[in-house]
PDB file of C-alpha atoms in Angstrom:
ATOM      1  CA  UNK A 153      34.536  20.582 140.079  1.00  0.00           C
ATOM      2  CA  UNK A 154      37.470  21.128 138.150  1.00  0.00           C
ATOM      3  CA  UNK A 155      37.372  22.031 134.223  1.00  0.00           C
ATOM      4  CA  UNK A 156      38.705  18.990 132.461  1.00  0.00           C
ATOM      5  CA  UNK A 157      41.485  19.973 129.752  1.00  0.00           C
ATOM      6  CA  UNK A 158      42.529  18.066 126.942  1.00  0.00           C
ATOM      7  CA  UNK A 159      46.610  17.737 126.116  1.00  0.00           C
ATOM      8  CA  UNK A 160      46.323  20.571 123.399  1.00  0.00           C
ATOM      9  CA  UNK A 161      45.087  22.816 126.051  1.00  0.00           C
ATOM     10  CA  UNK A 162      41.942  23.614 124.625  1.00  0.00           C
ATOM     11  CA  UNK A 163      38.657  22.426 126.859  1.00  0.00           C
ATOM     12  CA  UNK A 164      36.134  20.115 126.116  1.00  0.00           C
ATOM     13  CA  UNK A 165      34.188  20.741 123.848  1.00  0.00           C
ATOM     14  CA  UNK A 166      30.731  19.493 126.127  1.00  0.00           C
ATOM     15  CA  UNK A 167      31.904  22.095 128.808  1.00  0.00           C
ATOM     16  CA  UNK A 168      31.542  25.008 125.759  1.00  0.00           C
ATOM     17  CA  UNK A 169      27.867  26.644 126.205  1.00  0.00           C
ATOM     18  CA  UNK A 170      25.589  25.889 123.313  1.00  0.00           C
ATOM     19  CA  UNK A 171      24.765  27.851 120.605  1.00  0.00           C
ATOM     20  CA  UNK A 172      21.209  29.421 120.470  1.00  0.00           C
ATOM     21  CA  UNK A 173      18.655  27.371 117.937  1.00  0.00           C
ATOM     22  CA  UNK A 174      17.245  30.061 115.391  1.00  0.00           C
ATOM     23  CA  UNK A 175      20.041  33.072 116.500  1.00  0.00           C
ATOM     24  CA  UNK A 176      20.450  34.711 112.930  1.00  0.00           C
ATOM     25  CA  UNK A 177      24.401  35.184 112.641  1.00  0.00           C
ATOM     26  CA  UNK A 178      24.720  39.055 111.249  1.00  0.00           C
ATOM     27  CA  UNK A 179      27.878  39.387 110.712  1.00  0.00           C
ATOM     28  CA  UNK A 180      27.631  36.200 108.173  1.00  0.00           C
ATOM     29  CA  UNK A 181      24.584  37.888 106.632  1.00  0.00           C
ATOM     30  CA  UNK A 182      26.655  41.203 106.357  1.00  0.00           C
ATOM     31  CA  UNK A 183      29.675  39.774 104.599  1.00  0.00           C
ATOM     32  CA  UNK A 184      27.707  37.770 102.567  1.00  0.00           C
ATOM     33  CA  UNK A 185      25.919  41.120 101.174  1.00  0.00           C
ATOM     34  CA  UNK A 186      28.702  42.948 100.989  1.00  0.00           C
ATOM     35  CA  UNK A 187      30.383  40.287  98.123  1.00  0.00           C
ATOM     36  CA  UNK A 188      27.427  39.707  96.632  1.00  0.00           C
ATOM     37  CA  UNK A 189      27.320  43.896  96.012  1.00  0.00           C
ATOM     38  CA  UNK A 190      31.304  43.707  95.479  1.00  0.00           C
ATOM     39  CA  UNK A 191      30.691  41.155  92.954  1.00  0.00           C
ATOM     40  CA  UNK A 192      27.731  42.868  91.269  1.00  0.00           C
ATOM     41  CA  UNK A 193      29.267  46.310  90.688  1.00  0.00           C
ATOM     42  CA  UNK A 194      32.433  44.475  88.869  1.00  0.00           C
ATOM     43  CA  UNK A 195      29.904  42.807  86.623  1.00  0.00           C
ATOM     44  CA  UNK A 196      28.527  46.241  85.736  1.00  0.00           C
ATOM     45  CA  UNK A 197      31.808  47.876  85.622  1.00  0.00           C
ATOM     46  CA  UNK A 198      34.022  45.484  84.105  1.00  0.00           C
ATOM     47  CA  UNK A 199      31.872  43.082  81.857  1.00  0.00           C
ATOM     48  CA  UNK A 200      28.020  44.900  80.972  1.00  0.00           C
ATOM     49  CA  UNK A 201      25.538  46.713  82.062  1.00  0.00           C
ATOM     50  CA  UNK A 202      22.213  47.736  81.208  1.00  0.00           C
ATOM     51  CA  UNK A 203      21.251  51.033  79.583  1.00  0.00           C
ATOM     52  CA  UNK A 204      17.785  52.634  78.490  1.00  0.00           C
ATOM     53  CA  UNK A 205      16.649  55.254  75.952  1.00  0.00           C
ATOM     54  CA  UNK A 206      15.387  58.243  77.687  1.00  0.00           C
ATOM     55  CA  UNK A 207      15.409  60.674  74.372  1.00  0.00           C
ATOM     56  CA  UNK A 208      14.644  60.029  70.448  1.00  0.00           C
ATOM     57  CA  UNK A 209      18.103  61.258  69.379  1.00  0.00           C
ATOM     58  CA  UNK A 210      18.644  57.332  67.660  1.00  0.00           C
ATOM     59  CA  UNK A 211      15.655  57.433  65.826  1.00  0.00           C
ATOM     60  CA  UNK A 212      14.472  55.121  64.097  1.00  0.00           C
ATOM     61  CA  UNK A 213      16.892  52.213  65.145  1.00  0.00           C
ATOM     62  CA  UNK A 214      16.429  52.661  68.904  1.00  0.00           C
ATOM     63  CA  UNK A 215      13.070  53.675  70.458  1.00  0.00           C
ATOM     64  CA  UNK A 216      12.218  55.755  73.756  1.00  0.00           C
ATOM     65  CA  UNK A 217      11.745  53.035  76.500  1.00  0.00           C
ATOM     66  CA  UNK A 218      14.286  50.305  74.554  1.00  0.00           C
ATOM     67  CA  UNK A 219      16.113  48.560  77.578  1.00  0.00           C
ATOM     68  CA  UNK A 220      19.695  47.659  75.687  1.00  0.00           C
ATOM     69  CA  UNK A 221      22.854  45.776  76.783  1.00  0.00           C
ATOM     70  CA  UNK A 222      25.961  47.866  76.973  1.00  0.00           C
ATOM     71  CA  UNK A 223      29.622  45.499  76.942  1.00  0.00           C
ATOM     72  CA  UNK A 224      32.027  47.417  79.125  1.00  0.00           C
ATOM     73  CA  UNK A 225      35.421  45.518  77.775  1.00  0.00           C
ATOM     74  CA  UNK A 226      35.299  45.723  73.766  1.00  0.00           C
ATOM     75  CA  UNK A 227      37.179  49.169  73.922  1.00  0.00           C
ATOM     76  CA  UNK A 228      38.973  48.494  76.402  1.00  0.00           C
ATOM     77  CA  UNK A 229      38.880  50.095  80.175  1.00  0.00           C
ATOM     78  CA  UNK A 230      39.304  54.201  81.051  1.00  0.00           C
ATOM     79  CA  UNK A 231      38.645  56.419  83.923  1.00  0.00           C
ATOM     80  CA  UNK A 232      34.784  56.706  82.603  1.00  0.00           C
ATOM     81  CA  UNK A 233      34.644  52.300  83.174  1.00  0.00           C
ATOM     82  CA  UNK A 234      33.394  52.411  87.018  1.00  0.00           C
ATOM     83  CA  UNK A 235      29.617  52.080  87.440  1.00  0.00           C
ATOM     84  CA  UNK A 236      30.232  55.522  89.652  1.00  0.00           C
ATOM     85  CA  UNK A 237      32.012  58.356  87.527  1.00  0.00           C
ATOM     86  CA  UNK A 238      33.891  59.378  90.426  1.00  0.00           C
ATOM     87  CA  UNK A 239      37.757  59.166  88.776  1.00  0.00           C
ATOM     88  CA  UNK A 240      39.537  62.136  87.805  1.00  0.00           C
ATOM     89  CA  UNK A 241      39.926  62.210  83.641  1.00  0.00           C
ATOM     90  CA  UNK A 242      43.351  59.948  83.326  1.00  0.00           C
ATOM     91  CA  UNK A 243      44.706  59.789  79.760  1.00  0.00           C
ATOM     92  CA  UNK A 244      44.769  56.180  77.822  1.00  0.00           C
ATOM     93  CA  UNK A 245      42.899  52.916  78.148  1.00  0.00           C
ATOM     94  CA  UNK A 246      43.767  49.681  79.382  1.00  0.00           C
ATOM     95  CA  UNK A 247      43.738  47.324  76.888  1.00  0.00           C
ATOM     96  CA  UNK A 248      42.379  49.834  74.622  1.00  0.00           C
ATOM     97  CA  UNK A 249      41.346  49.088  71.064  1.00  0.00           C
ATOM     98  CA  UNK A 250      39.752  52.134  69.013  1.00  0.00           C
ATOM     99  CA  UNK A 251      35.815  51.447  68.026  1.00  0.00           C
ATOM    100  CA  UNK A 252      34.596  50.549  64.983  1.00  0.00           C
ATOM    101  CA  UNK A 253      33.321  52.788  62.081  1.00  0.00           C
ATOM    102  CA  UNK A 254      29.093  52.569  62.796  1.00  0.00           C
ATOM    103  CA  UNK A 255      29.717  51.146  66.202  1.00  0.00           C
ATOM    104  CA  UNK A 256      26.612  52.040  68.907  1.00  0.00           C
ATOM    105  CA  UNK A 257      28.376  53.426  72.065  1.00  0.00           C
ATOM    106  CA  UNK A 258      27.961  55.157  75.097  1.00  0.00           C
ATOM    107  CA  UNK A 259      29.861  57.805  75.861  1.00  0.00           C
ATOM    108  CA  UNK A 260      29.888  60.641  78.783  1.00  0.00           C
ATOM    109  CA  UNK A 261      29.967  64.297  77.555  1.00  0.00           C
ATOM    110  CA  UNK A 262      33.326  66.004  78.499  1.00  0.00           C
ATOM    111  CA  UNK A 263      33.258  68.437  80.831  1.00  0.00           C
ATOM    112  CA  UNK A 264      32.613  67.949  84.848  1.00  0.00           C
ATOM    113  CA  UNK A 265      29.007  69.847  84.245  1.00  0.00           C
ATOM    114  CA  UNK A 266      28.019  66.590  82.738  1.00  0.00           C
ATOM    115  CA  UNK A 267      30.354  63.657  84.395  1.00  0.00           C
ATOM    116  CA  UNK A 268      27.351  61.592  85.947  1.00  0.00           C
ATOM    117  CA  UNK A 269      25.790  60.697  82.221  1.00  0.00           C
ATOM    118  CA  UNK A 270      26.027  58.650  79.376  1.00  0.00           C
ATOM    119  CA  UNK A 271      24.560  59.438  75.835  1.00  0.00           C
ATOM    120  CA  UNK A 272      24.439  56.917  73.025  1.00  0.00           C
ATOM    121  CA  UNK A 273      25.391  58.102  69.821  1.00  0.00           C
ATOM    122  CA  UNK A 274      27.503  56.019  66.421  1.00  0.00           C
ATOM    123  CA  UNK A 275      30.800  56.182  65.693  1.00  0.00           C
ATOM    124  CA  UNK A 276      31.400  58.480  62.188  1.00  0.00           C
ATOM    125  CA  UNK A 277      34.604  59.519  62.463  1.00  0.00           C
ATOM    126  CA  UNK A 278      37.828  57.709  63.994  1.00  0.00           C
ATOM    127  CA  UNK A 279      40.861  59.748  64.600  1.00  0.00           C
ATOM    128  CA  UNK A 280      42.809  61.414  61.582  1.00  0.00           C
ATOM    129  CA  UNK A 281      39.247  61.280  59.678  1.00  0.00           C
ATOM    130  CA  UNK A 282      38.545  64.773  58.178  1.00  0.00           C
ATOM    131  CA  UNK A 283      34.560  65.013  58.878  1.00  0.00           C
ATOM    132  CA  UNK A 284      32.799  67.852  56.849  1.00  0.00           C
ATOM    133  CA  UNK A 285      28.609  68.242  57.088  1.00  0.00           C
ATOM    134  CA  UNK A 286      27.639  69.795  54.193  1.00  0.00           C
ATOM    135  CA  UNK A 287      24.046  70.638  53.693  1.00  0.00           C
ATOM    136  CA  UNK A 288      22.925  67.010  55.099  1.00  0.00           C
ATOM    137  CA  UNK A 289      25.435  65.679  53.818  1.00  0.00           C
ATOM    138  CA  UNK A 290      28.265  63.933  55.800  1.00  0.00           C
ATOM    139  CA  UNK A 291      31.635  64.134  53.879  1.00  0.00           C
ATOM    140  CA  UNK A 292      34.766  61.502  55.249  1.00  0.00           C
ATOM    141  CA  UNK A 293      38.031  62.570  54.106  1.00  0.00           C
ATOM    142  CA  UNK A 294      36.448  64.503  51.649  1.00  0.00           C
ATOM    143  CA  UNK A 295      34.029  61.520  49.860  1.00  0.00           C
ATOM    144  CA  UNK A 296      30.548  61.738  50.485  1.00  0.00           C
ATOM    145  CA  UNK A 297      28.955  58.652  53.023  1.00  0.00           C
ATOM    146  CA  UNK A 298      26.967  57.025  50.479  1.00  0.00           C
ATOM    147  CA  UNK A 299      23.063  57.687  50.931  1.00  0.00           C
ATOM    148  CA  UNK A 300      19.645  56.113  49.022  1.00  0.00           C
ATOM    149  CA  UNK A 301      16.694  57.689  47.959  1.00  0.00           C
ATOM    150  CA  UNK A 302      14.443  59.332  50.778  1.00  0.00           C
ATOM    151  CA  UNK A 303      11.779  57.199  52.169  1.00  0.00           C
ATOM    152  CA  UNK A 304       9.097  56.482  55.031  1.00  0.00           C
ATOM    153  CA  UNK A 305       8.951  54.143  57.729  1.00  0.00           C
ATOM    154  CA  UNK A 306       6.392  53.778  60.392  1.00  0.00           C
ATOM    155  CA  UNK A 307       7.110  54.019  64.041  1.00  0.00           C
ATOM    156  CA  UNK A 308       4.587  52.545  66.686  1.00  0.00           C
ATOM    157  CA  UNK A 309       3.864  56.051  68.453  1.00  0.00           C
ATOM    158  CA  UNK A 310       4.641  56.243  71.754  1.00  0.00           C
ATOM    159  CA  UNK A 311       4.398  58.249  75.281  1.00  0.00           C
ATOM    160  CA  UNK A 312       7.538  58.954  78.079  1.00  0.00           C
ATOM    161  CA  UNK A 313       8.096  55.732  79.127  1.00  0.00           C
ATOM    162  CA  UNK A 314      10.100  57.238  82.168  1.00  0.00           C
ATOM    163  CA  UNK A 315       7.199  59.628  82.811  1.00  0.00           C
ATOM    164  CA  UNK A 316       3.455  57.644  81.626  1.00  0.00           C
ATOM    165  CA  UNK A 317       1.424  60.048  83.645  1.00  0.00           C
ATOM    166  CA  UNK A 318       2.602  62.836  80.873  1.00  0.00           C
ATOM    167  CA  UNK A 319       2.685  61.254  77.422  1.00  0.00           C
ATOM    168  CA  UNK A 320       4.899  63.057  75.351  1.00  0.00           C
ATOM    169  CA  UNK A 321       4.523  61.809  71.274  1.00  0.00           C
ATOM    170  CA  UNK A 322       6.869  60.913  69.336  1.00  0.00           C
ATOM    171  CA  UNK A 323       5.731  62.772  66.623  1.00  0.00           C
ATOM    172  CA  UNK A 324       5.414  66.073  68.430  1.00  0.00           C
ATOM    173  CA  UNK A 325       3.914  68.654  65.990  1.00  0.00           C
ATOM    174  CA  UNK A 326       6.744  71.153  67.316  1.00  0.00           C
ATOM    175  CA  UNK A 327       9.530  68.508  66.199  1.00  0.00           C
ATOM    176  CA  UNK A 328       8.131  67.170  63.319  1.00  0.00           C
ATOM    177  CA  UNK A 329       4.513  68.355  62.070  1.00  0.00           C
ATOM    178  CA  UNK A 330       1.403  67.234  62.344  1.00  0.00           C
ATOM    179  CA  UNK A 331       1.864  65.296  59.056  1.00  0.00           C
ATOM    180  CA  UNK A 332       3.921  62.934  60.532  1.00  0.00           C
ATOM    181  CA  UNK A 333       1.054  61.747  62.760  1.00  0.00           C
ATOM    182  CA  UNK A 334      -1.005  58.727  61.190  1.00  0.00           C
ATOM    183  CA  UNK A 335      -3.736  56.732  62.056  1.00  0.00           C
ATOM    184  CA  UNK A 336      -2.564  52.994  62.397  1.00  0.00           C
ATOM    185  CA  UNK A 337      -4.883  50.217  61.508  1.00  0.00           C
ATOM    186  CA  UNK A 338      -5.971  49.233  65.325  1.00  0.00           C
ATOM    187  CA  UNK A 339      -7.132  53.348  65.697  1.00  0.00           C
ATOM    188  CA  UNK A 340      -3.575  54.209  67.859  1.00  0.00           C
ATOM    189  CA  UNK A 341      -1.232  56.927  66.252  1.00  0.00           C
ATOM    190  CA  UNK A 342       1.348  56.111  64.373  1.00  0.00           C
ATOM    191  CA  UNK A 343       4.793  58.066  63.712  1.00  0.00           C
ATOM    192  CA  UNK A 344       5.600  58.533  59.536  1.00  0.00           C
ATOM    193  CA  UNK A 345       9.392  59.887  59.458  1.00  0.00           C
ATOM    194  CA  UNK A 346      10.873  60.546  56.347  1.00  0.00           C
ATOM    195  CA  UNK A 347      14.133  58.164  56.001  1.00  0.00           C
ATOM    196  CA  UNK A 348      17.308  57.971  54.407  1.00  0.00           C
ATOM    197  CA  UNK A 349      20.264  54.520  54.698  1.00  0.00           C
ATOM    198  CA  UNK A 350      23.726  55.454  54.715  1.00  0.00           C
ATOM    199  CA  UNK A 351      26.752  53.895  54.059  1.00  0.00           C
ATOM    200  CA  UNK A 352      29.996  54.364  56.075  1.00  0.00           C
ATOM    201  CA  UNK A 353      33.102  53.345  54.120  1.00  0.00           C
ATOM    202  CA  UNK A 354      33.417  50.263  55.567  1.00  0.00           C
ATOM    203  CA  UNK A 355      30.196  49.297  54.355  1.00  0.00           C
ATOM    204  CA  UNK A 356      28.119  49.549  57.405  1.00  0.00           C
ATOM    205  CA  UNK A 357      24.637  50.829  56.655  1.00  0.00           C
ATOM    206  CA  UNK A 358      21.647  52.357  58.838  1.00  0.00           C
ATOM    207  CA  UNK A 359      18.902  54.465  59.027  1.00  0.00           C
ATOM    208  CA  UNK A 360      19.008  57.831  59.525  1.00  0.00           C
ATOM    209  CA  UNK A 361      16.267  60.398  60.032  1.00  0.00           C
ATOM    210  CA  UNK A 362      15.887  63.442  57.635  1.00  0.00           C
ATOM    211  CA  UNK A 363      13.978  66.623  58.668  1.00  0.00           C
ATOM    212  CA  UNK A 364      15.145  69.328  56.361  1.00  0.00           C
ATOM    213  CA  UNK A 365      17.697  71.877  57.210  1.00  0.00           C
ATOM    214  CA  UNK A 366      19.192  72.480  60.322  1.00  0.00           C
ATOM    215  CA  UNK A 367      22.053  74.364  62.084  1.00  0.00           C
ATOM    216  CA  UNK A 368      23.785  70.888  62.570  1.00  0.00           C
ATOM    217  CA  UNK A 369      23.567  70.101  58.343  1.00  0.00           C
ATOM    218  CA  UNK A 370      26.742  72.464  57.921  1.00  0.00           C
ATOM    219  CA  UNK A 371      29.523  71.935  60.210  1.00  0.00           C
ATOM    220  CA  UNK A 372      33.726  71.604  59.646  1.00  0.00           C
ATOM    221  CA  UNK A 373      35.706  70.526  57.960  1.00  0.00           C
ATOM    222  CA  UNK A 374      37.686  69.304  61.134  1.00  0.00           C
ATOM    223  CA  UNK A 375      40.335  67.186  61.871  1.00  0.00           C
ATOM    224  CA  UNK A 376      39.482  64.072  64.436  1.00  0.00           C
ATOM    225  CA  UNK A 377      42.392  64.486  66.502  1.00  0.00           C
ATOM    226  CA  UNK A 378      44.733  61.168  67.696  1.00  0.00           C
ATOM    227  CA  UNK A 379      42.912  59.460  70.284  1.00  0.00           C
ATOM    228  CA  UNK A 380      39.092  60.980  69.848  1.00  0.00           C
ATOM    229  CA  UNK A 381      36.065  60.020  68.069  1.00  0.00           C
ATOM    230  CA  UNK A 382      33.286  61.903  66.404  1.00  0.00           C
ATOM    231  CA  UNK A 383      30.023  60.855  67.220  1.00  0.00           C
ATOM    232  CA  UNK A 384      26.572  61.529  65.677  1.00  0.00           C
ATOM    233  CA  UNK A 385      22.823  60.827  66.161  1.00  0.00           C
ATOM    234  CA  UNK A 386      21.303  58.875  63.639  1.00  0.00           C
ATOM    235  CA  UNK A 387      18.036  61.028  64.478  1.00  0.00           C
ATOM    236  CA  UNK A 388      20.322  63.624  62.912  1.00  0.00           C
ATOM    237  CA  UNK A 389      18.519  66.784  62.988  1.00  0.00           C
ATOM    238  CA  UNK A 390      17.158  66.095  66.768  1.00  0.00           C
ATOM    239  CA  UNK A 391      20.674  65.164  68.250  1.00  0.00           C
ATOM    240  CA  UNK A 392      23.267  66.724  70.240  1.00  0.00           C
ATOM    241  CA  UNK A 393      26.577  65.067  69.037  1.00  0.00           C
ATOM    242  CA  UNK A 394      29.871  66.523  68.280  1.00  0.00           C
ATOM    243  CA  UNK A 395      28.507  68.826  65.545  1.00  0.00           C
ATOM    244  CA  UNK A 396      27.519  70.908  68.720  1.00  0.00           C
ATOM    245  CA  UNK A 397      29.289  72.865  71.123  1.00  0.00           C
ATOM    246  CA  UNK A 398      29.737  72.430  74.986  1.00  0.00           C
ATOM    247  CA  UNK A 399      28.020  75.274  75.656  1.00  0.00           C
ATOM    248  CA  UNK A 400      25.311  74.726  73.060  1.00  0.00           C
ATOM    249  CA  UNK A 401      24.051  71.037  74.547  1.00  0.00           C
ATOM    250  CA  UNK A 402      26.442  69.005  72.256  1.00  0.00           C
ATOM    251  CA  UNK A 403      29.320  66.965  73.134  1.00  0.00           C
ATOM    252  CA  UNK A 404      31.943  69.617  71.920  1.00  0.00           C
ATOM    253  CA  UNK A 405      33.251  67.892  68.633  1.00  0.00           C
ATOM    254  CA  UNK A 406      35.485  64.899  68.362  1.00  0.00           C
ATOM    255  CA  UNK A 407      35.445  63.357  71.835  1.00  0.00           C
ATOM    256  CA  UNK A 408      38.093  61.714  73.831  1.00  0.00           C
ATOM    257  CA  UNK A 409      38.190  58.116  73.560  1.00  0.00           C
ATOM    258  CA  UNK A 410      38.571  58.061  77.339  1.00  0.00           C
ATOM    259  CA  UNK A 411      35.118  59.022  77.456  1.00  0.00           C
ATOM    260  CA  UNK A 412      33.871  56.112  75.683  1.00  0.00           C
ATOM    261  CA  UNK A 413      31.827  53.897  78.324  1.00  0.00           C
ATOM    262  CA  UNK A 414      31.175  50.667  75.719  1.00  0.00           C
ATOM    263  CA  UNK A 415      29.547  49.188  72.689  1.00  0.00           C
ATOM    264  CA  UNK A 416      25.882  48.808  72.630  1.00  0.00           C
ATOM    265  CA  UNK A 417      24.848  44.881  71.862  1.00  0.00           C
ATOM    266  CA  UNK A 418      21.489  44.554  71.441  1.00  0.00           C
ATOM    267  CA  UNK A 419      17.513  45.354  72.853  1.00  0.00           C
ATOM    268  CA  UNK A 420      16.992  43.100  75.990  1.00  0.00           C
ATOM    269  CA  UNK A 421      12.780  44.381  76.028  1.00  0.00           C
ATOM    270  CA  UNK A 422      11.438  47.625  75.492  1.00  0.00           C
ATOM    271  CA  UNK A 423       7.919  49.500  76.629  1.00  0.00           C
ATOM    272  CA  UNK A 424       5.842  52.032  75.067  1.00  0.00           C
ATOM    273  CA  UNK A 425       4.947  54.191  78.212  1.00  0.00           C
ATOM    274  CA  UNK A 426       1.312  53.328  78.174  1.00  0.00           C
ATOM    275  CA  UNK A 427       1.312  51.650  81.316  1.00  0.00           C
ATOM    276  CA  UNK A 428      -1.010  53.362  83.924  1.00  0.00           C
ATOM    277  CA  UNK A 429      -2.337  52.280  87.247  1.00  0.00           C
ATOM    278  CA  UNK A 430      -4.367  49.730  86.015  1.00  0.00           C
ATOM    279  CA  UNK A 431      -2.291  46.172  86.481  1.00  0.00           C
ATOM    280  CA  UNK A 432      -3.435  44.811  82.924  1.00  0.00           C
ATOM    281  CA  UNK A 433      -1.304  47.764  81.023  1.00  0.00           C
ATOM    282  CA  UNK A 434       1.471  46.723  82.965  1.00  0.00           C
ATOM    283  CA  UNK A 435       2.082  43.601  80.532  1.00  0.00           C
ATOM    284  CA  UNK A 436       0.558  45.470  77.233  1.00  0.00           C
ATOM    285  CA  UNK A 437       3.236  47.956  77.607  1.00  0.00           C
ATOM    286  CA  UNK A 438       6.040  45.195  75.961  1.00  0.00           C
ATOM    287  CA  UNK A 439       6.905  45.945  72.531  1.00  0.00           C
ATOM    288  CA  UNK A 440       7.301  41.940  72.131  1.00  0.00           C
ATOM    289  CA  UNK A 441       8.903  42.828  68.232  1.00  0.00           C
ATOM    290  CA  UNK A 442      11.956  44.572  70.202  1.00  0.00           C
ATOM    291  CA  UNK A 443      13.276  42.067  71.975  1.00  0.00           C
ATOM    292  CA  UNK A 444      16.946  40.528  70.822  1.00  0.00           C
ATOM    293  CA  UNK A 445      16.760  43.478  68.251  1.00  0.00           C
ATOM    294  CA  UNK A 446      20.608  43.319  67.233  1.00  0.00           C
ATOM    295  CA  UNK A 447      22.421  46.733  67.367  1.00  0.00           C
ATOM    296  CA  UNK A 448      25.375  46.321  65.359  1.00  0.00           C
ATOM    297  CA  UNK A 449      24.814  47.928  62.088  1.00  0.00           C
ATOM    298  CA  UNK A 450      24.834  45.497  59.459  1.00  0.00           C
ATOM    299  CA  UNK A 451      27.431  45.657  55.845  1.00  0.00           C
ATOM    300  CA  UNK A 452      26.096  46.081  52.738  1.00  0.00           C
ATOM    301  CA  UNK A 453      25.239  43.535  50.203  1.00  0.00           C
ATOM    302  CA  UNK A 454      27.544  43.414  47.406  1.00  0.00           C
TER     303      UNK A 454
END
């Protein structure tokens, strides 16, 4: 019997075989992962991504196992934007716009020891800034960043929320004396820092933390050069920032702008790092008072 072929050429359709009921079509699967991934990694590159606290260098305002939105465009977009630090350093910024004076940002250490992370530190100093430390005290341009009176604030004590197996306190006797350990109300430990609020010169205030005196309380003066930023901890005498060398841990002084990674937004849920194999710890873990904690430092009331 002869094939019958219709006047476009093509043959019936009836004399085509049928397709298999149930036949899972792979290469449709395939594609459809590979956009959905595609589309994914430009979210985290180009728009946000998350970010959590690993160290207690932002002490008090961000805590060890605080899970935090990071924007990728408000700066702008560099060589440091991809999810993957994998670029070569390449000067400038697309639509670059320099940070903000007590801006929360991540930034990647220069260097190519220490390409692969990001640290969170504020902005201090923008460039031209002339940025003294001088005995605790941070000088801009040769003022003094306005400070109160010393005070305490109580931090829920905590373990390594990356590592709960080995609970590491907050208030490690090493780092900051057995003093600073206190006995909350429900029987846990709780973490009594001594505390002082600055003001940047834009009005911006937060709180810092305030050990005594450290290497890092007397640094410059020095110039921020065009196009860098210096950057400091607010858990200033536990923080490699810019007051610290390359070679000592720190980020070198005032760091490229390049290097910037985003702005910091706010605390999508945190956990304490008392979760252990038992299911139940799993949801008492949640610091439910962290949530939607805004990380934009507010301006003082005048």
């Amino acid at each position: 019997m002869t094939e019958e072929v219709a006047l476009d050429g093509s043959t019936d359709d009836a004399a085509k075989p049928p397709k298999a009921k149930g036949k899972t079509d792979w290469g449709a699967e395939l594609r459809g992962l590979f956009w959905l991934i595609l589309a994914v990694l430009g979210f985290h590159s180009l728009i946000a991504k998350p970010f959590y606290i690993p160290s207690e260098s932002m002490l008090p305002g961000l805590l060890v196992g605080d899970r935090l939105v990071v924007t990728k465009y408000p700066y702008g977009y560099s060589y440091i934007t991809p999810t993957f630090h994998v670029l070569p350093f390449m000067q400038g910024r697309l639509f670059g716009r320099v940070p903000e004076r007590g801006d929360v940002v991540i930034v990647t250490p220069p260097g190519e020891a220490r390409k692969g992370e990001d640290w969170i530190k504020r902005v201090i100093g923008l460039p031209g800034d002339t940025i003294e430390v001088r005995d605790g005290l941070v000088l801009i341009n040769g003022t003094p960043v306005k400070r109160g009176p010393l005070h305490f604030g109580t931090i829920r004590d905590y373990g390594d929320a990356l590592q709960p197996s080995e609970p590491k306190p907050t208030c490690d006797a090493s780092d900051y004396g057995t003093e600073a350990r206190v006995k909350g109300a429900d029987g846990r430990t709780d973490c009594r820092l001594p505390l002082i609020t600055e003001t940047l010169p834009n009005g911006r205030t937060y709180e810092t933390v305030e050990l005594g005196r450290t290497q890092g309380d007397y640094y410059g003066p020095v110039k921020v050069p065009a196009g860098h930023v210096f950057l400091m901890g607010d858990n200033r005498d536990r923080s490699a920032d810019s007051r610290y060398s390359l070679e000592g841990g720190g980020l070198g002084g005032p760091v490229p702008w390049e290097n910037l990674g985003g702005r910091a937004e706010f605390v999508t849920f945190s956990v304490d790092g008392s979760a252990t194999w038992n299911p139940l710890t799993w949801f008492t873990q949640f610091r439910g008072d962290r949530t939607g904690v805004s990380l934009h430092a507010p301006r003082e009331k005048r």
